[in-house]
Amino acid sequence: MLTKKAIIFTLDSILALIVTVTIITGTLSYMSQVSKIPYNKQALNRIGQDSLTLLEKDQILKQAVETGSNATIAVFLDSLPNQICVIVDLKATDQSTLQSTVKTGCSSSDESLIVRRVFIASFTTYYAEAELWYKRGSY
Amino acid sequence: MAKKKSQIFSADMVIAIVTFLFILLASAWLVSYTREKMELSETRNDLEFISRSVLAVLVETPGNPSNWTNFSESDFNQDYVYSIGLARSYSQKNSDVEGHGKSAGLTINNYMVLDETKIQRLAAWYPQKYNVYKRILGILGPDYEFQLSINVWNGTGYDNTYQIGLIPDSNVSSVVRSDRFALFGGNWTNVMLKIWKNCEKVIC
């Protein structure tokens, strides 16, 4: 009796299986990625605008320029949510910085945004510039 | 007559059929998964947009009409109240003007200065007028619910002074939260709005 040898499966089919499994696995891993929340920057911008508006309406910016003390600004910045960092600079129209207030526990960041608001103190125009960013690992 | 041998099927064909079925089923599952993910994303986008819009109207405007607190509870509906705002009405005496003197132009309106009467009225009518609030504020999505919190700074932290609306159920997959800051009674105030979709099943 002759022994017959046959091919059980070919290299082609193995390669096809490998390619198929690789493509499906790659697709699944890509689709299961958590998408970055797109509204963070908008929320940060809104908080910045509100903060400067509130400081201006409460006359805190005016008092800071007139008294030279930024203590109240510092208290307000520390009352903001923990994950948000802020630096508020009070500037004259020639862009010279009169005061700078940093929220406690914040260091600089590459991804920040800036908002500004004009205010008047002692019949002179100034503007407040707030730089905001999220603390690392908070989003 | 010579016998002809042929091959009906091979192991290759079996592997090919299995692979084809596997790809077919995986594609069907991926389509279903993608659609569900897109629906959740669209709902989330909708909630985000609504929350930002609603908070802007509440904090920045006095409402329309601005004296909507003059209406009785029975008349408080969409026929008479077109918009709910918590900012002080323009007709009220603006103490900011006196304080600023010549710089009044920047604070002539009561933008982002909240009116306690309006907040109290909203809180007082909350249980029975909750659905009216939703309609007027524009929170009209299917099974959308909201919670509005007014948190006032006490010198060291924010006190939850007023809370209007429902509490999110623990089964809800996502709750959208938006914050604004304003002045209330001369104090820094955090106005927080949470919006969520209560039922996320196909049939509720």
Short mmCIF file of C-alpha atoms in Angstrom, two decimals:
data_model
loop_
_atom_site.label_atom_id
_atom_site.label_comp_id
_atom_site.label_asym_id
_atom_site.label_seq_id
_atom_site.Cartn_x
_atom_site.Cartn_y
_atom_site.Cartn_z
CA MET A 1 0.00 0.00 0.00
CA LEU A 2 1.41 3.28 -0.95
CA THR A 3 1.63 5.92 1.73
CA LYS A 4 0.03 9.01 0.41
CA LYS A 5 1.24 12.30 1.60
CA ALA A 6 -1.06 15.25 1.50
CA ILE A 7 -0.95 18.84 2.52
CA ILE A 8 -3.16 19.55 5.55
CA PHE A 9 -2.93 23.29 5.21
CA THR A 10 -0.79 25.66 3.24
CA LEU A 11 1.45 28.50 4.23
CA ASP A 12 -0.94 30.80 2.33
CA SER A 13 -3.78 30.11 4.71
CA ILE A 14 -1.58 30.65 7.73
CA LEU A 15 -0.44 33.99 6.37
CA ALA A 16 -4.05 34.92 5.62
CA LEU A 17 -5.06 34.09 9.17
CA ILE A 18 -2.19 36.12 10.62
CA VAL A 19 -3.02 39.13 8.47
CA THR A 20 -6.72 38.91 9.34
CA VAL A 21 -6.14 38.66 13.06
CA THR A 22 -3.60 41.53 12.96
CA ILE A 23 -5.99 43.84 11.10
CA ILE A 24 -8.92 43.08 13.37
CA THR A 25 -6.83 43.46 16.52
CA GLY A 26 -5.45 46.79 15.30
CA THR A 27 -8.91 48.06 14.41
CA LEU A 28 -10.32 47.09 17.79
CA SER A 29 -7.49 48.73 19.72
CA TYR A 30 -7.84 51.93 17.69
CA MET A 31 -11.59 52.09 18.18
CA SER A 32 -11.40 51.41 21.88
CA GLN A 33 -9.16 54.42 22.51
CA VAL A 34 -10.68 56.98 24.81
CA SER A 35 -11.27 60.14 22.86
CA LYS A 36 -9.95 63.33 24.34
CA ILE A 37 -12.69 65.54 25.67
CA PRO A 38 -12.93 68.44 23.23
CA TYR A 39 -14.60 70.89 25.59
CA ASN A 40 -11.82 71.35 28.11
CA LYS A 41 -10.35 74.43 26.48
CA GLN A 42 -13.76 76.05 26.14
CA ALA A 43 -14.51 75.45 29.81
CA LEU A 44 -11.12 76.88 30.75
CA ASN A 45 -11.72 79.95 28.61
CA ARG A 46 -15.10 80.48 30.22
CA ILE A 47 -13.68 80.18 33.75
CA GLY A 48 -10.96 82.66 32.84
CA GLN A 49 -13.44 85.18 31.46
CA ASP A 50 -15.72 84.77 34.47
CA SER A 51 -12.85 85.15 36.90
CA LEU A 52 -11.65 88.42 35.42
CA THR A 53 -15.21 89.71 35.15
CA LEU A 54 -15.90 88.86 38.75
CA LEU A 55 -12.63 90.43 39.96
CA GLU A 56 -13.42 93.57 38.01
CA LYS A 57 -17.06 93.83 39.12
CA ASP A 58 -16.09 93.26 42.75
CA GLN A 59 -13.53 96.10 42.39
CA ILE A 60 -10.73 93.76 43.42
CA LEU A 61 -8.64 94.64 40.37
CA LYS A 62 -9.11 98.35 41.02
CA GLN A 63 -8.12 97.97 44.67
CA ALA A 64 -5.10 95.87 43.74
CA VAL A 65 -3.77 98.63 41.51
CA GLU A 66 -4.55 101.41 43.95
CA THR A 67 -3.24 99.69 47.09
CA GLY A 68 -0.49 97.65 45.52
CA SER A 69 -1.71 94.51 47.31
CA ASN A 70 -2.73 91.38 45.44
CA ALA A 71 -3.82 89.42 48.53
CA THR A 72 -7.49 89.33 47.57
CA ILE A 73 -6.67 88.22 44.04
CA ALA A 74 -4.61 85.39 45.54
CA VAL A 75 -7.51 84.31 47.76
CA PHE A 76 -9.84 84.27 44.76
CA LEU A 77 -7.44 82.27 42.61
CA ASP A 78 -7.06 79.70 45.40
CA SER A 79 -10.85 79.32 45.50
CA LEU A 80 -10.95 78.09 41.90
CA PRO A 81 -11.21 74.35 41.20
CA ASN A 82 -8.12 72.34 42.18
CA GLN A 83 -7.38 71.08 38.67
CA ILE A 84 -7.10 74.60 37.25
CA CYS A 85 -3.97 76.75 37.44
CA VAL A 86 -4.04 80.50 36.91
CA ILE A 87 -1.65 83.43 36.74
CA VAL A 88 -3.21 86.88 36.78
CA ASP A 89 -1.10 89.82 35.62
CA LEU A 90 -2.21 93.39 35.97
CA LYS A 91 -0.74 95.50 33.19
CA ALA A 92 -0.70 99.08 32.09
CA THR A 93 -1.50 100.00 28.53
CA ASP A 94 2.20 100.06 27.73
CA GLN A 95 2.19 96.32 28.61
CA SER A 96 4.32 96.81 31.69
CA THR A 97 3.35 94.38 34.43
CA LEU A 98 2.28 96.02 37.66
CA GLN A 99 1.45 92.86 39.61
CA SER A 100 1.55 89.14 39.04
CA THR A 101 -0.41 86.62 41.11
CA VAL A 102 0.03 82.87 40.82
CA LYS A 103 -2.40 80.34 42.22
CA THR A 104 -0.89 78.26 45.02
CA GLY A 105 0.67 75.01 43.88
CA CYS A 106 0.92 75.90 40.20
CA SER A 107 3.95 75.81 37.94
CA SER A 108 4.22 76.83 34.31
CA SER A 109 2.76 74.83 31.48
CA ASP A 110 3.16 74.64 27.72
CA GLU A 111 -0.54 74.24 27.07
CA SER A 112 -2.20 77.35 28.39
CA LEU A 113 -4.62 79.92 27.16
CA ILE A 114 -4.86 83.63 27.84
CA VAL A 115 -7.86 85.84 28.47
CA ARG A 116 -7.88 89.57 29.08
CA ARG A 117 -10.22 92.15 30.53
CA VAL A 118 -9.94 95.91 30.61
CA PHE A 119 -10.66 97.81 33.79
CA ILE A 120 -10.33 101.32 35.12
CA ALA A 121 -8.64 102.41 38.32
CA SER A 122 -8.01 105.99 39.37
CA PHE A 123 -9.33 107.17 36.00
CA THR A 124 -6.63 105.21 34.21
CA THR A 125 -7.10 102.25 31.93
CA TYR A 126 -5.41 98.98 32.77
CA TYR A 127 -5.95 95.43 31.72
CA ALA A 128 -5.87 92.13 33.53
CA GLU A 129 -4.40 89.16 31.76
CA ALA A 130 -5.10 85.66 33.03
CA GLU A 131 -3.16 82.62 31.84
CA LEU A 132 -4.93 79.35 32.57
CA TRP A 133 -4.06 75.70 32.21
CA TYR A 134 -4.96 72.33 33.67
CA LYS A 135 -2.66 70.70 36.18
CA ARG A 136 -0.80 67.71 34.80
CA GLY A 137 -2.75 64.47 35.17
CA SER A 138 -6.01 66.23 35.89
CA TYR A 139 -7.60 65.31 32.52
CA MET B 1 -11.99 4.18 -18.75
CA ALA B 2 -9.46 5.86 -16.56
CA LYS B 3 -10.66 6.94 -13.15
CA LYS B 4 -10.48 10.63 -12.57
CA LYS B 5 -9.75 11.87 -9.16
CA SER B 6 -10.71 15.30 -8.04
CA GLN B 7 -10.69 17.25 -4.89
CA ILE B 8 -14.02 18.25 -3.33
CA PHE B 9 -12.59 20.31 -0.55
CA SER B 10 -9.32 20.86 1.15
CA ALA B 11 -8.16 22.04 4.50
CA ASP B 12 -7.39 25.38 2.86
CA MET B 13 -11.03 25.79 1.93
CA VAL B 14 -12.17 25.00 5.45
CA ILE B 15 -9.74 27.54 6.85
CA ALA B 16 -10.89 30.08 4.28
CA ILE B 17 -14.57 29.57 5.18
CA VAL B 18 -13.83 29.88 8.88
CA THR B 19 -11.79 33.02 8.30
CA PHE B 20 -14.49 34.52 6.12
CA LEU B 21 -17.19 33.87 8.71
CA PHE B 22 -14.98 35.27 11.42
CA ILE B 23 -14.41 38.47 9.44
CA LEU B 24 -18.11 38.76 8.68
CA LEU B 25 -19.13 38.41 12.32
CA ALA B 26 -16.37 40.74 13.48
CA SER B 27 -17.49 43.37 10.96
CA ALA B 28 -21.08 43.14 12.12
CA TRP B 29 -19.99 43.53 15.72
CA LEU B 30 -17.73 46.48 14.86
CA VAL B 31 -20.57 48.26 13.07
CA SER B 32 -22.83 47.81 16.08
CA TYR B 33 -20.09 48.96 18.48
CA THR B 34 -19.27 52.01 16.35
CA ARG B 35 -22.90 53.03 16.11
CA GLU B 36 -23.36 52.78 19.87
CA LYS B 37 -20.19 54.79 20.47
CA MET B 38 -21.32 57.48 18.04
CA GLU B 39 -24.73 57.70 19.70
CA LEU B 40 -23.11 58.16 23.12
CA SER B 41 -20.77 60.77 21.69
CA GLU B 42 -23.63 62.67 20.06
CA THR B 43 -25.63 62.61 23.28
CA ARG B 44 -22.60 63.87 25.19
CA ASN B 45 -22.08 66.68 22.66
CA ASP B 46 -25.74 67.62 22.93
CA LEU B 47 -25.57 67.70 26.73
CA GLU B 48 -22.40 69.82 26.65
CA PHE B 49 -23.93 72.35 24.26
CA ILE B 50 -27.16 72.57 26.23
CA SER B 51 -25.39 72.97 29.59
CA ARG B 52 -23.21 75.82 28.34
CA SER B 53 -26.12 77.60 26.71
CA VAL B 54 -28.41 77.23 29.73
CA LEU B 55 -25.77 78.49 32.16
CA ALA B 56 -25.03 81.46 29.92
CA VAL B 57 -28.69 82.47 29.92
CA LEU B 58 -29.06 81.95 33.67
CA VAL B 59 -25.94 83.83 34.74
CA GLU B 60 -25.67 86.53 32.11
CA THR B 61 -29.28 87.59 31.56
CA PRO B 62 -32.17 88.70 33.80
CA GLY B 63 -34.65 86.63 31.84
CA ASN B 64 -37.50 87.63 29.60
CA PRO B 65 -39.42 89.38 30.97
CA SER B 66 -36.76 90.52 33.41
CA ASN B 67 -39.35 90.79 36.19
CA TRP B 68 -40.53 87.19 35.76
CA THR B 69 -40.70 86.82 39.56
CA ASN B 70 -43.82 88.99 39.49
CA PHE B 71 -45.80 86.17 37.95
CA SER B 72 -47.83 83.91 40.20
CA GLU B 73 -47.02 80.24 40.31
CA SER B 74 -50.01 79.41 38.11
CA ASP B 75 -48.96 81.97 35.48
CA PHE B 76 -45.35 80.84 35.44
CA ASN B 77 -45.24 78.98 32.14
CA GLN B 78 -43.98 79.30 28.58
CA ASP B 79 -46.90 81.51 27.58
CA TYR B 80 -45.71 84.35 29.80
CA VAL B 81 -42.08 83.59 30.60
CA TYR B 82 -39.87 83.23 27.52
CA SER B 83 -36.55 82.95 29.27
CA ILE B 84 -35.35 82.41 32.85
CA GLY B 85 -32.37 84.46 33.96
CA LEU B 86 -30.93 84.93 37.43
CA ALA B 87 -29.09 88.20 36.82
CA ARG B 88 -30.46 91.32 38.45
CA SER B 89 -32.99 93.20 36.37
CA TYR B 90 -31.87 96.32 34.54
CA SER B 91 -34.44 98.44 36.33
CA GLN B 92 -32.93 97.77 39.73
CA LYS B 93 -30.71 100.32 41.35
CA ASN B 94 -27.19 99.47 40.47
CA SER B 95 -24.92 100.01 43.41
CA ASP B 96 -21.98 99.23 41.18
CA VAL B 97 -22.63 102.54 39.44
CA GLU B 98 -22.32 104.44 42.65
CA GLY B 99 -19.16 102.60 43.53
CA HIS B 100 -17.47 103.10 40.20
CA GLY B 101 -18.57 106.61 39.58
CA LYS B 102 -17.28 107.67 36.20
CA SER B 103 -16.31 104.16 35.21
CA ALA B 104 -19.93 102.99 35.40
CA GLY B 105 -19.97 102.19 31.72
CA LEU B 106 -18.27 98.89 32.40
CA THR B 107 -20.82 97.73 34.95
CA ILE B 108 -24.00 99.58 34.01
CA ASN B 109 -25.82 96.32 33.56
CA ASN B 110 -26.16 93.55 36.08
CA TYR B 111 -24.36 91.03 33.95
CA MET B 112 -23.25 88.19 36.21
CA VAL B 113 -24.65 89.74 39.36
CA LEU B 114 -27.30 87.37 40.64
CA ASP B 115 -30.67 88.35 42.08
CA GLU B 116 -31.53 86.55 45.32
CA THR B 117 -35.29 86.92 44.76
CA LYS B 118 -35.06 85.11 41.46
CA ILE B 119 -33.04 82.28 42.90
CA GLN B 120 -35.38 81.93 45.86
CA ARG B 121 -38.39 81.87 43.56
CA LEU B 122 -36.83 79.22 41.40
CA ALA B 123 -36.03 77.10 44.46
CA ALA B 124 -39.47 77.60 46.01
CA TRP B 125 -41.32 76.40 42.93
CA TYR B 126 -38.90 73.63 42.11
CA PRO B 127 -40.80 70.43 42.72
CA GLN B 128 -44.00 71.43 40.95
CA LYS B 129 -42.45 73.56 38.20
CA TYR B 130 -39.48 71.39 37.36
CA ASN B 131 -40.80 70.40 33.94
CA VAL B 132 -41.70 74.00 33.15
CA TYR B 133 -38.14 75.01 34.01
CA LYS B 134 -36.85 72.38 31.62
CA ARG B 135 -39.04 73.60 28.78
CA ILE B 136 -38.21 77.26 29.25
CA LEU B 137 -34.48 76.62 29.70
CA GLY B 138 -34.43 74.42 26.62
CA ILE B 139 -33.45 71.14 28.29
CA LEU B 140 -35.71 69.23 25.95
CA GLY B 141 -33.81 66.09 25.00
CA PRO B 142 -35.35 62.68 25.69
CA ASP B 143 -35.06 61.88 29.42
CA TYR B 144 -32.75 64.84 30.00
CA GLU B 145 -32.64 65.98 33.61
CA PHE B 146 -30.76 68.74 35.39
CA GLN B 147 -29.50 69.97 38.72
CA LEU B 148 -28.61 73.61 39.37
CA SER B 149 -26.46 74.45 42.40
CA ILE B 150 -25.69 77.89 43.74
CA ASN B 151 -22.54 77.70 45.90
CA VAL B 152 -21.50 80.84 47.78
CA TRP B 153 -17.99 81.55 49.02
CA ASN B 154 -17.83 81.79 52.82
CA GLY B 155 -14.24 82.89 53.11
CA THR B 156 -12.71 79.42 53.14
CA GLY B 157 -14.90 77.34 50.85
CA TYR B 158 -18.12 77.23 48.83
CA ASP B 159 -21.39 76.55 50.67
CA ASN B 160 -24.16 74.87 48.74
CA THR B 161 -26.79 77.55 49.35
CA TYR B 162 -29.41 76.53 46.80
CA GLN B 163 -29.99 73.30 44.92
CA ILE B 164 -32.69 73.07 42.27
CA GLY B 165 -33.44 69.92 40.31
CA LEU B 166 -32.93 66.18 40.57
CA ILE B 167 -29.96 64.14 41.74
CA PRO B 168 -28.21 62.04 39.08
CA ASP B 169 -28.87 58.34 39.39
CA SER B 170 -25.78 56.23 40.08
CA ASN B 171 -26.48 54.17 36.94
CA VAL B 172 -26.13 57.12 34.60
CA SER B 173 -23.08 56.67 32.39
CA SER B 174 -22.16 60.32 32.03
CA VAL B 175 -23.14 63.52 33.76
CA VAL B 176 -22.10 66.77 32.10
CA ARG B 177 -21.10 69.44 34.56
CA SER B 178 -20.58 73.11 33.73
CA ASP B 179 -19.45 75.86 36.09
CA ARG B 180 -19.73 79.61 35.96
CA PHE B 181 -18.71 82.22 38.47
CA ALA B 182 -20.75 85.27 39.43
CA LEU B 183 -21.49 87.64 42.28
CA PHE B 184 -24.34 86.91 44.69
CA GLY B 185 -25.00 89.20 47.62
CA GLY B 186 -21.55 90.67 47.12
CA ASN B 187 -19.96 87.21 47.49
CA TRP B 188 -18.14 85.10 44.94
CA THR B 189 -20.48 82.43 43.76
CA ASN B 190 -20.08 79.24 41.79
CA VAL B 191 -23.11 78.38 39.67
CA MET B 192 -22.94 74.72 38.75
CA LEU B 193 -25.22 72.94 36.31
CA LYS B 194 -25.33 69.18 35.88
CA ILE B 195 -27.21 67.64 32.97
CA TRP B 196 -27.60 63.98 32.19
CA LYS B 197 -29.74 61.54 30.24
CA ASN B 198 -31.73 59.42 32.62
CA CYS B 199 -32.48 56.47 30.39
CA GLU B 200 -29.93 55.10 27.96
CA LYS B 201 -31.60 51.89 26.94
CA VAL B 202 -33.32 51.30 23.63
CA ILE B 203 -36.69 51.12 25.32
CA CYS B 204 -37.36 53.12 28.46
#
